[in-house]
Amino acid sequence: MASYPITMMKMKLNDCSPPSTAAARLLPFLGRHYIHFRSSMGPFQNPSFPRTIVARSAFSFSSVVTAAMASEASVKVIDGKKVAKDIRDEITAEISRMKDSIGVVPGLAVILVGERKDSATYVRNKKKACEAVGIKSYEVCLPENSTEEEVLKYISGFNDDTMVHGILVQLPLPSHMNEQKILNAVCIEKDVDGFHPLNIGRLAMRGREPLFVPCTPKGCIELLHRYNVEIKGKKAVVIGRSNIVGMPAALLLQREDATVSIVHSRTKNPEEITRQADIIISAVGQPNMVRGSWIKPGAVIIDVGINPVEDTTNPRGYRLVGDVCYEEASKVASAITPVPGGVGPMTIAMLLSNTLLSAKRIHNFK
Amino acid sequence: MASYPITMMKMKLNDCSPPSTAAARLLPFLGRHYIHFRSSMGPFQNPSFPRTIVARSAFSFSSVVTAAMASEASVKVIDGKKVAKDIRDEITAEISRMKDSIGVVPGLAVILVGERKDSATYVRNKKKACEAVGIKSYEVCLPENSTEEEVLKYISGFNDDTMVHGILVQLPLPSHMNEQKILNAVCIEKDVDGFHPLNIGRLAMRGREPLFVPCTPKGCIELLHRYNVEIKGKKAVVIGRSNIVGMPAALLLQREDATVSIVHSRTKNPEEITRQADIIISAVGQPNMVRGSWIKPGAVIIDVGINPVEDTTNPRGYRLVGDVCYEEASKVASAITPVPGGVGPMTIAMLLSNTLLSAKRIHNFK
């Protein structure tokens, strides 16, 4: 799974204040201009960050608050933390059954190059999550100045290792390395990230099945399933078209017979298009970009963005918000994922799920 | 390229008559029901069919006709026949330059299994088109009762043959054969159809490049380019999500920064969604399904459907119409492809173009 540099957004506490003020700050590009999304989607998915929901600010929405809060009471909060725990419990049981039955436990190898603190944290969290469900974790930490050949040598070793069923290369790699070349070296049967073009192609094609579905979009759809949100025949809008979230999420929704539109940085009227959606998946990494006015009443919202914004009232000096203005959205939507505690915990759960899937497939265990 | 059984639609001459009558005949599923497209897109692309534009019927549109015909004069007819000829001329020149320079001519191998007349016609047309531009054509015709192994043996031979730069397996294959297994045997460097999942995956991913773009959708985009239709930032609707046309066409439009929505058989309100589009690509194989009321004034329409409809006034007993009701659409759109003579001729031109591209790449000829 990719990790990216954290860009701290300077924002006041009431970052969901009415569009007249907030939009000017957040969206200088509203109106006839384009939205300039970040070019790479960088969901900030560090589970060690506080999981409390953004505190409601007392000074925004003055008169609207009472009515809005009443209607908000009816919004269903999609509890990704709870669903992820359920999934981890199911995985634990399956792994135990597999071990008892054929004496095999799934193995996940992670390759980390360099000393980035955020990457080290991700890798540590993956390891902990693996251990908790009974997946054996293999870790290689290489210095920043390693060569491509060294990384490729380890990948090749894990490709051949029958104890390893999934291989992850922690991103970003040092700039002197060719990311595409290195990722392509992971054999497709162990590419639990599901980012291999062959997987994406199969995902796009009717009648074909990918070996693995990329973790974060798989987590989004799993949340919809577990909350019994009907997808077939619904209008879905995916905001963002990254290779790791937006694009595969759109393909997944289409596989489930939604009518999908993809909104991106060159879309001229994102608000108007988004407002038509029964289901919104947002994955752009722009704090509070999707406002209440973008949302059709009753829509279901999956917010993939996990964006740190400055918050001097928080001991850490920041807090996390999604791409969707939760305060406003929860007054309009029928269901919504919080940030944090929505899609975030699902990503690692899906990685564990893909690793188990791979082990079962390789050992032909039903 | 795929060929499919021809389903002749029983239609009267005025198949573009007002929705009150025509819709009942064409679209019994309008309103709150789904549109039931054909499950496989079957563009009927036999260049040997007459290329005349559908005759205007005198008895439809009574009072509207005069005004409508006046405005129709301003619609630009996108002349696929002319563009395809230009492209074939360019290819001829390139092949001549290549032959003079390195002594190599591109080679295209076609494998035909069985005695289907339409398939035989397609293969004959491909061969003629190849010869006309200087591509060497290799043909294998196997009996209906051949085994998979025999077909695979020929594919393997062409994969290894340095004179062959493109390999096509004519579809449909006899029902006792596994189409997917056979198509997967074509090495990706010679898969000039561009249907390999690895190609589709690369097409879907930002920052990746497919080796080949599937011929029909490539032809659609080429028509937009040659007619200087701006794609970036435009709203595009693709009707149909087949692996060979709709889905890759949507991916191509997105690569060019359009905001893309995909309408399909499970879409509840195809008319409403289509009416928002600046660019419409229709590829469903339903005669005259897209009516004038589906089209935003000024939209550009690429009609991939080539559907035979019964026509007793025609010596052949049928004529060809598109997915889009040309009579109505040409009064609303700013530009439109006719059927026949629009996308049809582009498909073979793009096949020649992909074969040349392959030969240039294999021989590293710039």
XYZ file of C-alpha atoms in Angstrom:
732
model
C 0.000 0.000 0.000
C 1.217 3.448 -0.816
C 2.049 6.104 1.669
C 2.672 9.691 0.697
C 4.079 12.814 2.256
C 1.634 14.484 4.589
C 0.593 17.936 3.469
C -0.809 19.681 6.477
C -3.682 21.954 5.518
C -3.982 25.209 7.451
C -7.588 25.290 8.540
C -9.629 26.705 11.356
C -11.760 24.478 13.565
C -14.969 25.285 11.725
C -13.715 23.976 8.401
C -17.276 23.052 7.492
C -18.589 26.586 7.889
C -21.042 27.750 5.230
C -19.776 27.828 1.652
C -19.711 31.633 1.541
C -16.683 31.629 3.803
C -15.291 28.134 3.670
C -15.586 27.676 -0.046
C -13.462 30.732 -0.603
C -10.765 29.201 1.525
C -11.067 25.596 0.464
C -12.158 25.955 -3.081
C -10.753 29.036 -4.737
C -11.464 27.093 -7.901
C -15.230 26.887 -7.567
C -17.589 28.288 -10.170
C -16.456 27.909 -13.736
C -12.934 26.969 -12.781
C -11.510 23.521 -12.440
C -10.875 21.768 -9.203
C -7.196 21.162 -8.787
C -7.035 17.895 -6.924
C -3.755 16.515 -5.756
C -2.266 14.627 -8.626
C -1.677 11.467 -6.597
C -4.294 10.366 -4.161
C -2.655 10.193 -0.805
C -5.036 8.820 1.772
C -3.507 9.302 5.147
C -4.110 5.985 6.789
C -2.151 5.788 9.947
C -4.267 3.909 12.468
C -2.219 5.316 15.324
C -3.899 8.692 14.821
C -6.822 9.590 17.085
C -10.097 8.113 15.970
C -12.439 10.673 17.455
C -14.927 12.308 15.139
C -14.310 15.939 14.297
C -15.814 18.038 17.095
C -18.786 20.109 16.043
C -17.948 23.785 16.251
C -20.492 25.768 18.215
C -20.180 28.889 16.162
C -21.056 27.700 12.690
C -24.527 27.131 11.266
C -26.108 29.273 14.007
C -29.842 28.986 13.374
C -29.772 25.919 11.173
C -28.102 23.783 13.774
C -31.131 22.627 15.739
C -33.147 21.351 12.808
C -30.088 19.991 11.141
C -28.967 18.140 14.209
C -32.382 16.587 14.522
C -32.282 15.276 10.964
C -28.667 14.291 11.402
C -29.744 11.931 14.129
C -31.197 9.754 11.379
C -27.988 9.487 9.370
C -26.450 6.051 9.641
C -22.783 6.207 10.566
C -20.965 3.462 8.678
C -18.665 2.083 11.320
C -15.570 0.917 9.474
C -13.774 0.188 12.710
C -16.488 -2.270 13.728
C -16.760 -3.867 10.277
C -12.962 -4.195 10.047
C -12.951 -5.922 13.438
C -15.676 -8.338 12.297
C -13.638 -9.113 9.181
C -10.465 -9.641 11.174
C -12.377 -12.046 13.446
C -13.634 -13.962 10.400
C -10.090 -14.089 8.994
C -8.711 -15.316 12.330
C -11.241 -18.163 12.333
C -10.457 -19.099 8.719
C -6.712 -19.100 9.327
C -7.181 -21.293 12.356
C -9.296 -23.713 10.307
C -6.651 -23.714 7.561
C -3.820 -24.345 10.001
C -5.718 -27.193 11.662
C -6.677 -28.700 8.364
C -3.557 -28.483 6.189
C -0.941 -27.085 8.558
C -0.410 -23.909 6.520
C -0.569 -20.306 7.732
C -0.679 -17.417 5.267
C 2.508 -15.351 4.975
C 2.853 -11.695 4.033
C 6.194 -10.153 3.087
C 6.753 -6.425 3.303
C 9.745 -4.657 1.812
C 10.618 -1.255 3.206
C 13.354 0.858 1.657
C 14.629 3.931 3.458
C 13.933 5.562 6.807
C 10.662 7.446 6.279
C 8.924 7.578 9.630
C 5.408 7.317 8.170
C 6.387 4.298 6.077
C 7.963 2.643 9.116
C 4.727 3.228 11.044
C 2.622 1.699 8.258
C 4.845 -1.340 8.100
C 4.713 -1.735 11.883
C 0.920 -1.534 11.818
C 0.663 -4.084 9.034
C 2.886 -6.422 11.004
C 0.789 -6.026 14.145
C -2.422 -6.599 12.169
C -0.978 -9.736 10.578
C 0.107 -11.171 13.900
C -3.306 -10.499 15.448
C -5.080 -12.701 12.880
C -2.407 -15.387 12.593
C -0.704 -14.312 9.346
C 3.059 -14.781 9.441
C 4.809 -11.538 8.671
C 8.131 -11.303 6.822
C 9.892 -7.992 6.842
C 12.854 -6.624 4.964
C 14.144 -3.148 5.765
C 16.743 -1.847 3.344
C 18.751 1.369 3.599
C 17.782 4.418 1.514
C 20.816 3.999 -0.732
C 20.049 0.401 -1.725
C 20.111 -0.417 -5.402
C 17.145 -1.528 -7.503
C 18.887 -4.854 -7.936
C 18.921 -5.488 -4.187
C 15.192 -4.807 -3.949
C 14.532 -7.006 -6.994
C 16.598 -9.784 -5.413
C 14.390 -9.783 -2.328
C 11.224 -9.719 -4.430
C 12.487 -12.641 -6.431
C 13.233 -14.529 -3.223
C 9.728 -13.931 -1.891
C 8.223 -14.868 -5.280
C 9.869 -18.290 -4.885
C 9.220 -18.696 -1.163
C 6.326 -21.108 -0.615
C 5.737 -19.705 2.903
C 4.961 -16.271 1.426
C 1.536 -15.716 -0.167
C 1.511 -11.963 -0.424
C 4.248 -9.402 -1.190
C 4.043 -5.686 -0.536
C 6.582 -3.061 -1.462
C 6.060 -0.070 0.778
C 5.700 3.122 -1.257
C 7.092 5.628 -1.928
C 10.407 4.131 -2.948
C 13.529 6.302 -2.939
C 13.566 8.558 -5.971
C 16.489 6.770 -7.635
C 14.357 3.660 -8.079
C 11.942 2.817 -10.896
C 8.744 2.136 -8.982
C 6.966 0.572 -11.952
C 9.817 -1.848 -12.658
C 9.974 -2.919 -9.022
C 6.218 -3.362 -8.611
C 6.064 -5.336 -11.853
C 8.605 -7.786 -10.420
C 6.106 -9.008 -7.811
C 4.545 -12.149 -9.277
C 0.882 -11.595 -9.941
C -0.194 -14.548 -7.770
C 1.279 -12.748 -4.742
C 0.363 -9.165 -5.679
C -2.068 -8.751 -2.762
C -2.236 -5.015 -3.410
C -3.963 -5.862 -6.710
C -2.198 -3.022 -8.529
C -0.756 -5.144 -11.336
C -2.155 -3.965 -14.714
C -3.276 -7.524 -15.435
C -5.434 -7.405 -12.304
C -6.800 -3.990 -13.209
C -7.540 -5.197 -16.747
C -9.442 -8.195 -15.434
C -11.311 -5.915 -13.054
C -12.354 -3.734 -15.991
C -13.463 -6.606 -18.220
C -16.806 -8.322 -18.028
C -16.494 -12.079 -17.654
C -12.981 -11.836 -16.222
C -11.994 -12.071 -12.589
C -9.057 -10.270 -10.986
C -6.815 -12.328 -8.745
C -6.935 -9.562 -6.152
C -9.056 -6.459 -5.760
C -7.056 -3.444 -4.526
C -7.508 -3.105 -0.769
C -8.974 0.366 -0.276
C -11.657 0.204 -3.018
C -12.437 -3.362 -1.937
C -12.956 -1.991 1.561
C -15.321 0.691 0.242
C -17.533 -1.851 -1.515
C -17.384 -4.206 1.471
C -18.762 -1.402 3.648
C -21.645 -0.907 1.208
C -22.340 -4.642 1.247
C -22.207 -5.003 4.995
C -24.598 -2.081 5.394
C -26.944 -3.565 2.765
C -26.635 -0.591 0.439
C -28.053 -1.588 -2.927
C -25.601 -0.822 -5.737
C -27.275 -2.351 -8.803
C -29.039 0.246 -10.893
C -27.915 3.087 -8.623
C -26.151 6.179 -9.803
C -22.663 6.330 -8.350
C -20.118 9.091 -8.536
C -16.477 8.460 -7.787
C -14.482 11.589 -7.057
C -10.850 11.064 -7.954
C -9.352 8.707 -10.520
C -6.182 7.467 -8.899
C -4.835 4.061 -9.846
C -5.066 2.871 -6.256
C -8.512 4.075 -5.208
C -10.732 6.083 -7.555
C -10.291 4.147 -10.793
C -10.617 0.643 -9.317
C -13.527 1.814 -7.123
C -15.328 2.964 -10.285
C -14.652 -0.392 -11.957
C -15.961 -2.255 -8.917
C -19.148 -0.203 -8.795
C -19.667 -0.840 -12.479
C -19.173 -4.576 -11.996
C -22.046 -4.367 -9.534
C -24.244 -2.668 -12.138
C -24.153 0.887 -10.838
C -24.243 3.679 -13.400
C -20.891 5.299 -12.727
C -19.557 8.781 -13.378
C -16.016 9.760 -12.536
C -15.318 13.270 -11.345
C -11.732 14.467 -11.440
C -9.486 17.495 -11.531
C -10.611 18.452 -15.036
C -14.313 18.122 -14.351
C -15.957 21.465 -14.849
C -19.035 21.033 -12.667
C -18.187 18.468 -9.970
C -20.876 19.696 -7.622
C -23.660 19.302 -10.162
C -22.545 15.792 -11.163
C -21.981 14.646 -7.597
C -25.447 15.858 -6.586
C -26.993 13.265 -8.905
C -25.404 10.333 -7.086
C -27.107 7.790 -4.888
C -23.659 6.611 -3.849
C -20.584 8.823 -3.563
C -17.055 7.515 -3.122
C -14.623 10.350 -2.617
C -10.889 9.752 -2.859
C -9.058 12.958 -3.640
C -7.248 13.953 -0.476
C -8.815 17.417 -0.225
C -10.122 18.227 3.244
C -13.869 18.942 3.307
C -14.062 19.476 -0.443
C -17.452 17.823 -0.841
C -19.979 20.136 0.784
C -23.540 19.516 1.843
C -24.780 21.212 -1.321
C -23.008 18.561 -3.430
C -25.071 15.767 -1.928
C -28.453 14.444 -2.955
C -30.703 13.916 0.068
C -30.497 10.280 1.101
C -27.216 9.551 -0.682
C -24.713 7.127 0.823
C -21.209 8.499 1.257
C -17.945 6.616 1.451
C -15.199 9.054 2.311
C -11.746 7.688 1.546
C -9.814 10.873 2.251
C -7.931 11.065 5.535
C -6.499 14.555 5.617
C -4.640 16.146 8.507
C -5.672 19.745 9.165
C -4.099 22.133 11.634
C -5.957 22.247 14.931
C -4.363 24.178 17.746
C -6.936 22.886 20.237
C -5.664 19.368 19.667
C -2.596 18.332 21.681
C -1.045 16.993 18.492
C -1.649 20.299 16.715
C -3.771 18.707 13.996
C -6.718 16.444 13.459
C -7.962 14.292 10.624
C -10.853 15.121 8.329
C -12.202 13.481 5.201
C -12.756 14.745 1.674
C -16.381 15.247 2.638
C -17.532 17.937 5.029
C -18.955 15.573 7.627
C -20.966 18.195 9.482
C -22.859 19.217 6.393
C -23.032 15.810 4.745
C -24.479 14.061 7.777
C -27.483 16.385 7.540
C -28.223 15.364 3.958
C -26.942 11.824 3.460
C -28.664 8.670 4.628
C -25.376 7.018 5.570
C -21.777 8.161 5.813
C -18.361 6.898 6.835
C -16.652 8.985 9.505
C -13.018 10.037 9.276
C -11.213 8.502 10.961
C -12.925 5.175 11.650
C -14.548 4.701 8.248
C -12.601 3.426 5.253
C -9.208 3.655 6.986
C -9.478 0.510 9.141
C -10.916 -1.395 6.161
C -7.755 -1.076 4.060
C -5.609 -3.215 6.341
C -8.508 -5.643 6.894
C -8.737 -6.118 3.109
C -4.984 -6.643 2.889
C -5.311 -9.450 5.418
C -8.277 -10.777 3.472
C -6.304 -10.757 0.201
C -3.380 -12.530 1.871
C -5.699 -15.252 3.188
C -7.342 -15.505 -0.243
C -3.918 -15.943 -1.843
C -2.849 -18.656 0.604
C -6.129 -20.519 0.077
C -5.741 -20.315 -3.696
C -2.095 -21.375 -3.725
C -2.826 -24.346 -1.451
C -6.172 -25.053 -3.070
C -7.866 -24.833 0.313
C -11.631 -24.299 0.202
C -12.104 -8.488 -34.200
C -15.304 -10.075 -33.094
C -18.182 -10.819 -35.370
C -21.548 -11.858 -34.052
C -24.720 -13.331 -35.418
C -26.856 -10.776 -37.142
C -30.195 -10.238 -35.497
C -32.428 -8.670 -38.050
C -34.794 -6.179 -36.476
C -38.262 -5.967 -37.941
C -38.795 -2.292 -38.503
C -40.773 -0.097 -40.797
C -39.049 2.492 -42.925
C -39.843 5.355 -40.545
C -37.903 3.848 -37.697
C -37.197 7.325 -36.383
C -40.851 8.239 -36.044
C -41.856 10.158 -32.925
C -41.341 8.451 -29.570
C -45.062 7.874 -29.053
C -45.021 5.204 -31.713
C -41.409 4.285 -32.239
C -40.498 4.103 -28.600
C -43.239 1.613 -27.986
C -41.790 -0.583 -30.703
C -38.114 -0.059 -30.005
C -38.117 0.478 -26.311
C -40.863 -1.416 -24.542
C -38.672 -0.945 -21.515
C -38.738 2.855 -21.344
C -39.986 4.746 -18.308
C -39.037 3.283 -14.998
C -37.922 0.038 -16.510
C -34.425 -0.912 -17.534
C -33.139 -0.916 -21.029
C -32.264 -4.421 -22.007
C -29.304 -4.019 -24.312
C -27.889 -6.989 -26.086
C -25.502 -8.649 -23.717
C -22.628 -8.678 -26.170
C -22.058 -5.684 -28.315
C -22.219 -6.807 -31.876
C -21.329 -4.016 -34.227
C -22.137 -5.154 -37.666
C -19.153 -4.080 -39.606
C -19.290 -5.602 -43.009
C -17.962 -3.046 -45.427
C -19.578 -4.909 -48.272
C -22.961 -3.630 -47.158
C -24.401 -0.593 -48.867
C -23.069 2.675 -47.500
C -26.005 4.890 -48.310
C -27.453 6.943 -45.506
C -30.882 5.898 -44.254
C -33.485 7.411 -46.551
C -35.635 10.049 -44.936
C -39.206 8.880 -44.741
C -41.715 11.416 -46.001
C -44.452 10.492 -43.624
C -42.864 11.032 -40.244
C -42.416 14.329 -38.396
C -45.187 15.974 -40.452
C -45.125 19.587 -39.302
C -41.756 19.586 -37.583
C -39.888 18.533 -40.659
C -39.337 21.884 -42.357
C -37.791 23.698 -39.411
C -35.884 20.661 -38.381
C -34.448 20.059 -41.817
C -33.270 23.643 -41.933
C -31.301 23.317 -38.734
C -30.041 19.942 -39.794
C -28.155 21.610 -42.589
C -25.695 22.881 -40.013
C -24.838 19.481 -38.539
C -21.374 18.302 -39.439
C -21.332 14.791 -40.811
C -18.242 13.015 -39.532
C -17.050 11.182 -42.609
C -15.433 8.000 -41.349
C -14.989 6.689 -44.864
C -12.933 9.719 -45.798
C -10.898 9.714 -42.578
C -10.270 5.968 -42.898
C -9.020 6.527 -46.438
C -6.683 9.287 -45.265
C -5.342 6.979 -42.569
C -4.859 4.117 -45.020
C -2.942 6.498 -47.276
C -0.729 7.542 -44.374
C -0.154 3.881 -43.491
C 0.715 3.043 -47.100
C 3.324 5.802 -47.114
C 4.797 4.658 -43.792
C 4.989 1.043 -44.894
C 6.716 2.078 -48.088
C 9.214 4.137 -46.072
C 9.789 1.185 -43.740
C 10.293 -1.255 -46.589
C 12.746 1.077 -48.333
C 14.609 1.767 -45.134
C 14.915 -1.621 -43.393
C 13.410 -4.044 -45.882
C 10.591 -5.094 -43.579
C 6.857 -5.112 -44.296
C 4.319 -5.577 -41.492
C 2.565 -8.956 -41.382
C -0.893 -9.735 -40.046
C -2.037 -13.309 -39.378
C -5.722 -14.167 -39.201
C -7.034 -17.476 -37.904
C -10.523 -18.470 -38.951
C -12.210 -21.560 -37.545
C -15.405 -22.865 -39.093
C -17.508 -21.914 -42.074
C -19.542 -18.925 -40.881
C -20.250 -16.790 -43.923
C -20.057 -13.478 -42.079
C -16.723 -14.443 -40.513
C -15.386 -15.469 -43.922
C -16.460 -12.092 -45.309
C -14.729 -10.204 -42.489
C -11.536 -12.156 -43.006
C -11.664 -11.544 -46.775
C -12.139 -7.808 -46.165
C -9.268 -7.666 -43.722
C -7.051 -9.412 -46.237
C -8.021 -6.978 -48.995
C -7.425 -3.994 -46.704
C -4.009 -5.343 -45.720
C -2.962 -5.865 -49.313
C -4.088 -2.378 -50.287
C -1.692 -0.716 -47.815
C 1.197 -3.158 -48.222
C 0.708 -5.337 -45.122
C 1.434 -8.986 -45.783
C -1.540 -11.107 -44.859
C -1.280 -14.643 -43.455
C -4.419 -16.681 -43.284
C -5.296 -19.975 -41.664
C -8.738 -21.480 -42.194
C -9.496 -24.466 -39.987
C -12.564 -26.697 -40.095
C -15.366 -26.279 -37.541
C -14.428 -29.508 -35.768
C -10.797 -28.569 -35.161
C -9.462 -28.987 -31.644
C -8.306 -26.208 -29.330
C -4.820 -27.674 -29.554
C -4.724 -27.196 -33.333
C -5.698 -23.538 -32.980
C -3.160 -23.069 -30.178
C -0.478 -24.661 -32.347
C -1.053 -22.082 -35.102
C -1.079 -19.229 -32.604
C 2.190 -20.473 -31.173
C 3.661 -20.638 -34.668
C 2.634 -17.051 -35.430
C 3.893 -15.907 -32.012
C 7.338 -17.162 -33.046
C 7.191 -16.039 -36.673
C 9.287 -12.898 -37.129
C 7.375 -12.016 -40.315
C 4.132 -11.723 -38.345
C 3.563 -8.593 -36.256
C -0.124 -8.957 -35.516
C -2.341 -11.970 -34.810
C -6.122 -12.009 -34.963
C -8.385 -14.879 -34.058
C -11.693 -14.376 -35.817
C -14.595 -14.547 -33.353
C -16.868 -16.220 -32.574
C -15.015 -19.493 -32.200
C -16.943 -22.783 -32.354
C -18.758 -23.390 -29.079
C -16.544 -26.312 -28.063
C -13.560 -23.999 -27.738
C -12.526 -21.882 -24.760
C -12.342 -18.410 -26.319
C -10.526 -16.868 -23.361
C -7.839 -19.557 -23.324
C -7.258 -19.177 -27.054
C -7.146 -15.370 -27.024
C -4.767 -15.430 -24.062
C -2.363 -17.544 -26.113
C -1.692 -14.648 -28.505
C 1.490 -12.988 -27.252
C 0.772 -9.509 -26.033
C 3.314 -7.920 -28.405
C 1.230 -9.167 -31.351
C -2.249 -8.699 -29.844
C -3.229 -5.981 -32.332
C -6.852 -6.238 -31.205
C -5.694 -4.864 -27.847
C -8.112 -7.087 -25.928
C -5.522 -8.658 -23.634
C -6.327 -7.813 -19.978
C -2.807 -6.459 -19.558
C -3.509 -3.954 -22.331
C -6.858 -3.025 -20.831
C -5.242 -2.625 -17.406
C -2.600 -0.306 -18.816
C -5.310 1.634 -20.617
C -7.153 2.102 -17.317
C -4.097 3.184 -15.332
C -2.689 6.668 -15.282
C 0.984 6.758 -16.150
C 0.846 3.449 -18.024
C 0.657 2.926 -21.743
C -1.125 0.070 -23.485
C 0.779 -1.692 -26.260
C -2.323 -1.494 -28.454
C -5.601 0.354 -28.159
C -8.600 -1.763 -29.270
C -9.482 -0.881 -32.858
C -13.079 0.328 -32.707
C -12.745 2.639 -29.687
C -9.421 3.876 -31.091
C -11.285 4.700 -34.287
C -13.930 6.636 -32.334
C -11.347 8.825 -30.619
C -9.418 9.266 -33.869
C -12.575 10.645 -35.482
C -12.966 13.149 -32.634
C -9.329 14.184 -33.033
C -9.455 14.555 -36.807
C -12.576 16.696 -36.498
C -10.939 18.813 -33.774
C -13.538 17.956 -31.167
C -12.205 19.047 -27.789
C -12.401 16.194 -25.265
C -10.607 17.620 -22.228
C -13.034 18.865 -19.587
C -16.056 17.779 -21.633
C -18.815 15.590 -20.330
C -18.892 12.315 -22.214
C -21.420 9.527 -22.031
C -20.598 6.075 -23.333
C -23.637 3.906 -23.933
C -22.741 0.236 -23.593
C -19.948 -1.322 -21.562
C -18.712 -4.172 -23.743
C -15.116 -5.297 -23.414
C -14.428 -4.509 -27.058
C -16.025 -1.077 -27.477
C -17.862 0.625 -24.607
C -15.488 -0.036 -21.739
C -12.241 0.805 -23.577
C -13.918 3.848 -25.194
C -14.759 5.137 -21.696
C -11.175 4.567 -20.561
C -9.834 6.404 -23.607
C -12.122 9.385 -23.051
C -11.029 9.512 -19.436
C -7.373 9.419 -20.448
C -8.118 12.541 -22.442
C -9.609 14.239 -19.392
C -13.286 13.983 -20.223
C -15.716 13.487 -17.345
C -17.144 10.123 -18.268
C -20.407 8.404 -17.381
C -21.220 4.910 -18.568
C -24.797 4.045 -19.397
C -25.700 0.354 -19.635
C -28.504 -2.148 -19.474
C -29.061 -1.559 -15.765
C -29.111 2.219 -15.971
C -32.483 3.486 -14.850
C -32.567 6.834 -16.646
C -30.315 6.555 -19.716
C -32.043 9.410 -21.528
C -31.535 11.877 -18.682
C -27.860 10.970 -18.282
C -27.147 10.962 -22.012
C -28.759 14.394 -22.394
C -26.014 15.885 -20.231
C -23.239 14.805 -22.582
C -21.127 16.994 -24.826
C -19.846 13.822 -26.467
C -21.850 10.618 -26.897
C -20.337 7.309 -27.961
C -23.037 4.708 -28.431
C -22.126 1.030 -28.776
C -25.047 -1.164 -27.847
C -26.337 -2.650 -31.097
C -29.915 -1.400 -30.698
C -31.265 0.268 -33.839
C -32.254 3.906 -33.283
C -32.308 3.592 -29.521
C -30.859 7.045 -28.882
C -33.560 9.514 -29.845
C -33.359 13.239 -30.478
C -34.694 13.905 -26.990
C -31.662 12.120 -25.504
C -29.261 14.621 -27.036
C -28.058 17.966 -25.732
C -28.115 20.601 -28.462
C -24.655 20.847 -29.955
C -23.456 17.468 -28.738
C -21.068 15.399 -30.851
C -22.231 11.868 -31.582
C -20.132 8.831 -32.447
C -22.461 5.999 -33.365
C -20.758 2.608 -33.251
C -23.867 0.510 -33.805
C -24.340 -0.982 -37.271
C -27.706 -2.690 -37.112
C -29.526 -4.306 -40.027
C -33.244 -3.530 -40.071
C -35.817 -5.013 -42.437
C -36.533 -2.782 -45.416
C -38.714 -4.191 -48.153
C -37.959 -1.204 -50.396
C -34.310 -2.199 -50.457
C -33.306 -4.882 -52.986
C -31.434 -6.689 -50.215
C -34.496 -6.633 -47.956
C -32.742 -4.704 -45.202
C -30.664 -1.651 -44.556
C -28.219 -0.591 -41.866
C -28.942 1.900 -39.126
C -26.999 2.995 -36.055
C -27.833 2.992 -32.363
C -28.713 6.640 -32.766
C -31.776 7.824 -34.632
C -29.894 9.785 -37.294
C -32.863 11.784 -38.522
C -33.628 13.174 -35.101
C -30.057 13.422 -33.869
C -28.831 15.389 -36.856
C -31.314 18.120 -35.944
C -29.899 18.507 -32.441
C -26.252 17.508 -32.567
C -23.407 19.638 -33.865
C -21.660 16.652 -35.453
C -22.550 13.031 -36.019
C -21.181 9.896 -37.656
C -23.475 8.332 -40.252
C -24.228 4.605 -40.382
C -22.779 3.165 -42.487
C -19.742 5.275 -43.329
C -18.934 6.490 -39.807
C -17.113 4.313 -37.306
C -17.311 1.144 -39.408
C -14.520 1.968 -41.890
C -12.355 3.193 -39.009
C -12.151 -0.208 -37.326
C -10.192 -1.854 -40.111
C -8.077 1.295 -40.582
C -7.122 1.099 -36.894
C -6.301 -2.588 -37.238
C -3.884 -1.703 -40.031
C -2.531 1.120 -37.886
C -1.957 -1.250 -34.929
C -0.221 -3.763 -37.186
C 2.109 -1.074 -38.505
C 2.720 0.158 -34.943
C 3.611 -3.382 -33.895
C 6.034 -3.889 -36.768
C 7.694 -0.541 -36.054
C 8.031 -1.409 -32.370
C 9.357 -4.914 -32.961
C 11.929 -3.634 -35.481
C 12.586 -0.469 -33.510
C 11.784 1.605 -36.599
C 10.993 5.265 -35.893
